[in-house]
C-alpha positions as CSV (number, residue, x, y, z in Angstrom):
1,M,81.8,75.3,46.9
2,T,83.6,77.9,49.2
3,E,81.7,79.1,51.6
4,R,81.9,82.8,51.8
5,A,83.1,85.3,55.0
6,A,80.1,86.6,56.2
7,T,80.6,90.5,55.6
8,Y,80.8,93.6,58.7
9,R,77.9,95.0,57.1
10,E,75.4,91.8,57.7
11,V,77.2,91.1,61.3
12,F,75.6,94.8,61.8
13,A,72.7,94.5,60.1
14,V,71.4,92.4,63.7
15,R,69.8,94.8,65.7
16,E,70.7,92.7,69.3
17,Y,74.4,92.3,68.1
18,R,74.4,96.6,67.7
19,Y,72.8,97.8,70.8
20,L,75.1,94.4,72.2
21,F,78.6,95.3,70.7
22,A,78.4,99.2,72.0
23,A,77.5,98.1,75.5
24,Y,80.6,95.7,75.2
25,L,82.6,98.6,74.1
26,L,81.3,101.4,77.1
27,S,81.5,98.9,79.8
28,L,85.4,97.7,78.0
29,A,85.9,101.6,78.3
30,G,85.0,101.8,81.3
31,D,87.6,98.8,82.6
32,Q,90.1,100.7,81.3
33,L,89.5,104.1,82.7
34,T,88.6,102.4,86.2
35,A,91.8,100.3,86.9
36,V,94.0,103.6,85.5
37,T,92.2,106.6,87.6
38,V,92.3,104.4,90.4
39,A,96.1,103.7,90.4
40,Y,96.5,107.8,89.8
41,L,94.8,107.8,92.7
42,V,96.7,105.5,94.8
43,Y,99.8,106.6,93.4
44,T,99.1,110.6,93.7
45,G,97.8,110.1,97.3
46,T,100.3,107.4,98.6
47,G,103.3,108.4,96.0
48,S,103.8,104.3,96.8
49,A,104.1,102.3,93.5
50,A,104.2,99.7,95.1
51,L,100.2,100.3,95.8
52,A,99.7,102.1,92.4
53,A,100.9,98.5,90.4
54,A,99.2,96.6,93.3
55,A,95.4,98.3,92.4
56,Y,96.5,98.2,88.5
57,A,97.1,93.8,89.6
58,S,93.5,93.9,91.3
59,S,91.9,94.2,87.6
60,Y,93.4,90.3,86.7
61,L,93.2,89.0,90.2
62,A,90.3,89.8,89.6
63,W,89.8,86.9,86.7
64,L,91.8,84.7,88.9
65,T,89.8,84.3,91.2
66,G,85.9,86.0,89.7
67,G,86.2,84.3,87.0
68,P,86.1,80.6,88.0
69,L,83.7,81.4,90.9
70,L,81.4,84.1,88.6
71,S,81.1,83.0,85.8
72,G,78.4,80.3,86.1
73,L,75.9,82.9,86.6
74,A,74.8,83.4,83.7
75,D,73.8,80.2,82.9
76,R,72.1,80.8,86.1
77,F,70.0,83.6,85.7
78,P,68.7,85.4,82.4
79,R,71.6,86.5,81.0
80,R,70.3,89.8,80.0
81,R,70.1,90.6,83.5
82,V,72.9,89.6,84.5
83,L,74.7,92.5,81.7
84,I,72.1,95.1,83.5
85,V,73.0,93.8,87.1
86,C,76.7,94.0,86.3
87,D,76.5,97.3,85.0
88,L,74.4,99.3,87.6
89,A,76.5,97.4,90.6
90,R,79.9,98.7,88.4
91,A,78.1,102.5,88.6
92,A,77.6,102.0,92.0
93,L,80.7,101.3,93.2
94,I,82.7,103.0,91.0
95,P,81.9,106.5,92.5
96,L,83.1,105.4,96.2
97,A,86.3,105.5,95.4
98,A,85.9,109.3,94.7
99,L,84.7,109.9,98.4
100,P,87.7,112.0,100.2
101,G,90.0,110.5,102.8
102,L,89.1,107.1,101.2
103,A,92.5,105.0,102.1
104,A,94.9,103.3,99.3
105,P,94.3,99.6,100.9
106,A,90.3,100.6,100.6
107,L,91.1,101.5,97.1
108,V,92.6,98.6,96.5
109,V,89.9,96.7,97.7
110,L,87.5,98.5,95.9
111,L,89.2,98.4,92.6
112,F,89.0,94.3,92.4
113,A,84.8,94.3,93.8
114,V,84.7,96.4,90.6
115,N,86.6,94.2,88.8
116,L,84.8,90.6,89.8
117,L,82.2,91.7,88.4
118,R,83.5,91.6,84.8
119,P,83.5,88.1,84.9
120,P,79.9,87.1,85.3
121,F,79.2,90.7,82.4
122,V,81.7,89.0,79.6
123,A,80.2,85.9,80.3
124,A,76.7,86.8,79.9
125,R,77.6,88.1,77.0
126,A,79.2,85.1,74.9
127,A,76.6,82.8,75.7
128,L,74.4,85.4,74.5
129,M,75.8,86.2,71.0
130,P,74.9,82.9,69.6
131,E,71.9,83.5,70.2
132,V,71.9,86.6,68.4
133,L,74.3,85.7,65.3
134,D,74.0,82.9,63.4
135,G,76.2,81.2,60.7
136,D,79.4,82.5,60.1
137,R,78.9,85.7,61.2
138,Y,78.9,84.0,64.8
139,P,83.5,84.0,64.4
140,V,83.2,86.9,62.6
141,A,81.8,89.1,64.9
142,N,83.7,87.7,67.8
143,G,86.5,88.8,65.2
144,V,84.9,92.2,65.5
145,D,85.7,92.2,69.1
146,N,88.8,91.2,69.7
147,I,90.0,94.0,67.0
148,C,87.9,97.0,69.5
149,A,89.1,95.1,72.4
150,Q,92.5,96.3,71.2
151,I,92.2,99.5,70.3
152,V,90.8,100.3,73.2
153,Q,93.3,98.6,74.8
154,V,95.7,101.1,73.1
155,V,93.5,104.0,73.5
156,G,92.7,103.6,77.1
157,F,96.3,104.6,78.5
158,A,96.0,108.2,76.4
159,V,91.9,108.3,77.2
160,G,92.0,107.8,81.0
161,G,95.1,110.1,81.2
162,S,93.5,113.2,79.2
163,L,90.3,112.7,81.4
164,V,91.9,113.7,84.3
165,A,94.0,116.0,83.0
166,L,90.3,117.9,82.2
167,L,88.4,116.4,85.1
168,S,90.3,115.4,87.8
169,L,90.3,111.8,89.5
170,R,87.8,112.3,90.9
171,G,85.6,113.6,87.7
172,A,87.2,110.9,86.1
173,L,85.9,108.3,88.0
174,L,82.4,109.8,87.5
175,V,82.5,109.4,84.0
176,D,84.1,106.3,84.1
177,A,80.3,105.2,85.8
178,G,78.9,106.7,83.0
179,T,79.9,104.4,80.8
180,F,78.4,101.1,83.1
181,L,75.1,103.2,83.2
182,L,75.3,104.2,79.4
183,S,76.2,100.3,78.8
184,A,73.0,99.3,81.2
185,L,70.7,101.9,79.3
186,L,71.8,100.1,75.8
187,V,71.2,96.6,77.0
188,V,67.8,97.0,77.8
189,I,66.9,99.1,75.3
190,G,68.3,96.9,72.6
191,V,68.4,93.3,74.1
192,R,65.3,91.0,74.1
193,S,64.5,89.5,77.0
194,R,64.8,85.8,77.6
195,P,64.4,83.2,80.2
196,A,67.2,81.4,81.9
197,P,69.2,78.7,80.8
198,R,67.2,75.4,82.0
199,S,68.6,73.2,84.2
200,S,69.4,69.3,82.8
201,P,66.2,67.0,83.3
202,S,68.1,64.4,84.2
203,P,68.8,63.1,87.6
204,A,72.5,63.1,87.7
205,R,73.3,66.4,87.4
206,P,76.4,67.4,85.9
207,G,77.4,69.7,88.8
208,R,79.6,72.7,88.2
209,A,82.6,70.8,86.6
210,A,81.3,69.5,83.6
211,G,81.9,72.2,81.3
212,L,85.6,71.3,82.9
213,R,85.0,67.5,81.6
214,V,83.6,68.1,78.0
215,I,87.3,70.1,78.0
216,T,89.3,67.1,79.2
217,T,87.7,64.7,77.0
218,D,87.5,66.7,73.8
219,A,91.1,65.8,72.1
220,R,90.9,69.0,69.7
221,L,89.4,71.0,72.5
222,R,92.6,70.5,74.9
223,A,94.3,71.5,72.3
224,Y,92.7,74.6,71.3
225,V,92.7,75.0,75.1
226,L,96.8,74.8,75.7
227,V,97.6,77.2,72.6
228,L,95.7,79.7,74.1
229,W,97.1,79.4,77.8
230,I,100.8,79.0,77.1
231,G,100.2,82.1,74.5
232,S,98.9,84.3,77.0
233,S,101.7,82.7,79.4
234,F,104.5,84.3,77.6
235,T,102.0,87.6,76.3
236,Y,101.8,89.0,79.6
237,A,106.2,88.1,80.7
238,A,107.2,90.5,77.6
239,E,105.0,93.1,78.1
240,G,107.2,93.6,81.3
241,L,110.4,93.4,79.6
242,M,109.0,95.8,77.1
243,A,111.0,99.6,79.3
244,P,114.8,97.5,79.4
245,L,113.9,96.5,75.6
246,A,113.4,100.5,74.8
247,G,116.9,100.9,77.2
248,Q,118.6,98.6,75.0
249,Y,117.4,101.3,71.6
250,G,118.5,104.1,73.9
251,G,114.3,104.9,74.3
252,G,111.9,106.3,76.8
253,P,108.9,106.6,77.7
254,G,107.6,107.0,74.2
255,T,109.4,103.6,72.5
256,V,107.5,101.3,75.6
257,G,104.8,102.8,74.6
258,L,105.0,102.0,70.4
259,L,106.5,98.2,71.9
260,L,102.9,97.8,74.1
261,A,100.8,99.3,71.1
262,A,103.0,97.0,68.1
263,A,100.8,93.8,70.1
264,P,97.3,95.5,70.0
265,T,98.3,97.2,66.7
266,G,98.7,93.7,65.0
267,M,95.4,91.5,66.8
268,A,93.6,94.1,65.4
269,L,95.2,94.1,62.0
270,G,95.0,89.8,62.1
271,G,91.5,90.1,63.1
272,V,90.6,92.7,60.2
273,A,92.2,90.4,57.7
274,L,90.7,86.6,58.7
275,T,87.4,87.9,60.1
276,R,86.5,89.8,56.5
277,F,88.8,87.4,53.7
278,C,89.4,84.5,54.8
279,P,86.8,81.6,54.3
280,P,85.5,80.5,57.1
281,A,87.1,77.2,56.3
282,A,90.5,77.8,56.3
283,R,90.2,79.7,59.8
284,A,90.4,76.3,61.5
285,R,93.4,75.4,59.4
286,L,95.2,78.5,60.0
287,I,95.5,78.1,63.7
288,L,98.7,76.0,63.2
289,P,100.8,77.3,61.5
290,L,99.7,80.9,62.7
291,A,101.4,79.8,66.1
292,V,104.2,78.3,65.4
293,L,104.8,81.4,62.8
294,S,103.7,84.2,66.2
295,T,106.8,82.5,67.9
296,G,109.3,82.2,64.6
297,V,109.3,85.9,64.0
298,L,110.4,86.6,67.0
299,T,113.5,84.9,67.0
300,A,114.9,88.5,64.8
301,V,114.6,90.0,67.6
302,W,117.9,87.9,69.1
303,L,120.3,89.6,66.2
304,V,119.2,93.1,67.7
305,P,117.4,94.2,64.1
306,P,116.5,97.9,63.9
307,L,113.3,98.9,65.6
308,W,111.1,99.8,63.1
309,L,111.6,95.8,62.2
310,V,110.9,94.9,66.3
311,L,107.2,96.7,65.9
312,S,107.3,95.0,63.3
313,R,107.6,91.9,64.2
314,W,105.5,92.6,67.3
315,R,102.8,92.7,65.7
316,W,103.0,88.9,64.0
317,P,102.2,87.0,68.1
318,A,99.0,88.7,67.4
319,R,97.4,87.3,64.1
320,R,95.2,84.5,65.4
321,A,92.2,82.9,64.0
322,P,89.0,83.6,65.3
323,S,86.9,80.9,67.1
324,R,85.0,78.4,64.2
325,S,81.2,78.5,63.6
326,R,79.2,76.8,65.4
């Protein structure tokens, strides 16, 4: 008998997940608002596109440096506490960007510091998810998270720009800090307190590289990581080509926006299809065909097809299978 996929109703029936999900959306929206607003603040204060780009890029640099160094905090301290501390620290740091007279380089450093707190937050939440959800609800919830992350990415720039227009740059930063405060409050109210993960009782401690050794000694895990790295390497390079591609079609900023929005829109739609209608046992088998298909459909772009066809092709690379259940 084929195992039935969990429904969204079954996932959201878990009270703790509802609070984790809402806190995740608020924290994700706060990260997006921080990057956009500080980049605007740097640009309006200096007129330098390079400094504004550096401010926005600092969020990615924080992942490269803070990810390997700080994600391990989720395995050393109670994960609920890590979530709360990361949110409260970001809520405290972000209003500093609203201080008058703060130099642009200081703003870039401040944004980098704020984004350093995201890796431990994400790691702590990811570690909590298997403890909160069981069976197929766990991979379906991961799919829901990915879908909503793409939606936040699509609307994040528009919301950030609207807040700046309505409240000014510094007013938008205060709203941004409020998203992290509310996220911390949701975790306090809705997530159960659990002790820190137990250390290995063996005298030979596994060390910081234990996770890396697990991946490198498992052929299937190595393949998954390789597919993820290769896909990610080319995903962001494509975003840098959207402006000249739009120019090739005679379009302006609106066309660039459509091209940038196509991939996350496709990921959201593909995520719904795979988590809601695909049986759990079939998801792992779909990884290889979808990986091949996601690159194959883009070869049509070389023929310079109509813009609507390019947009439909760009949605395909995002349709990837969610992780398997435990």
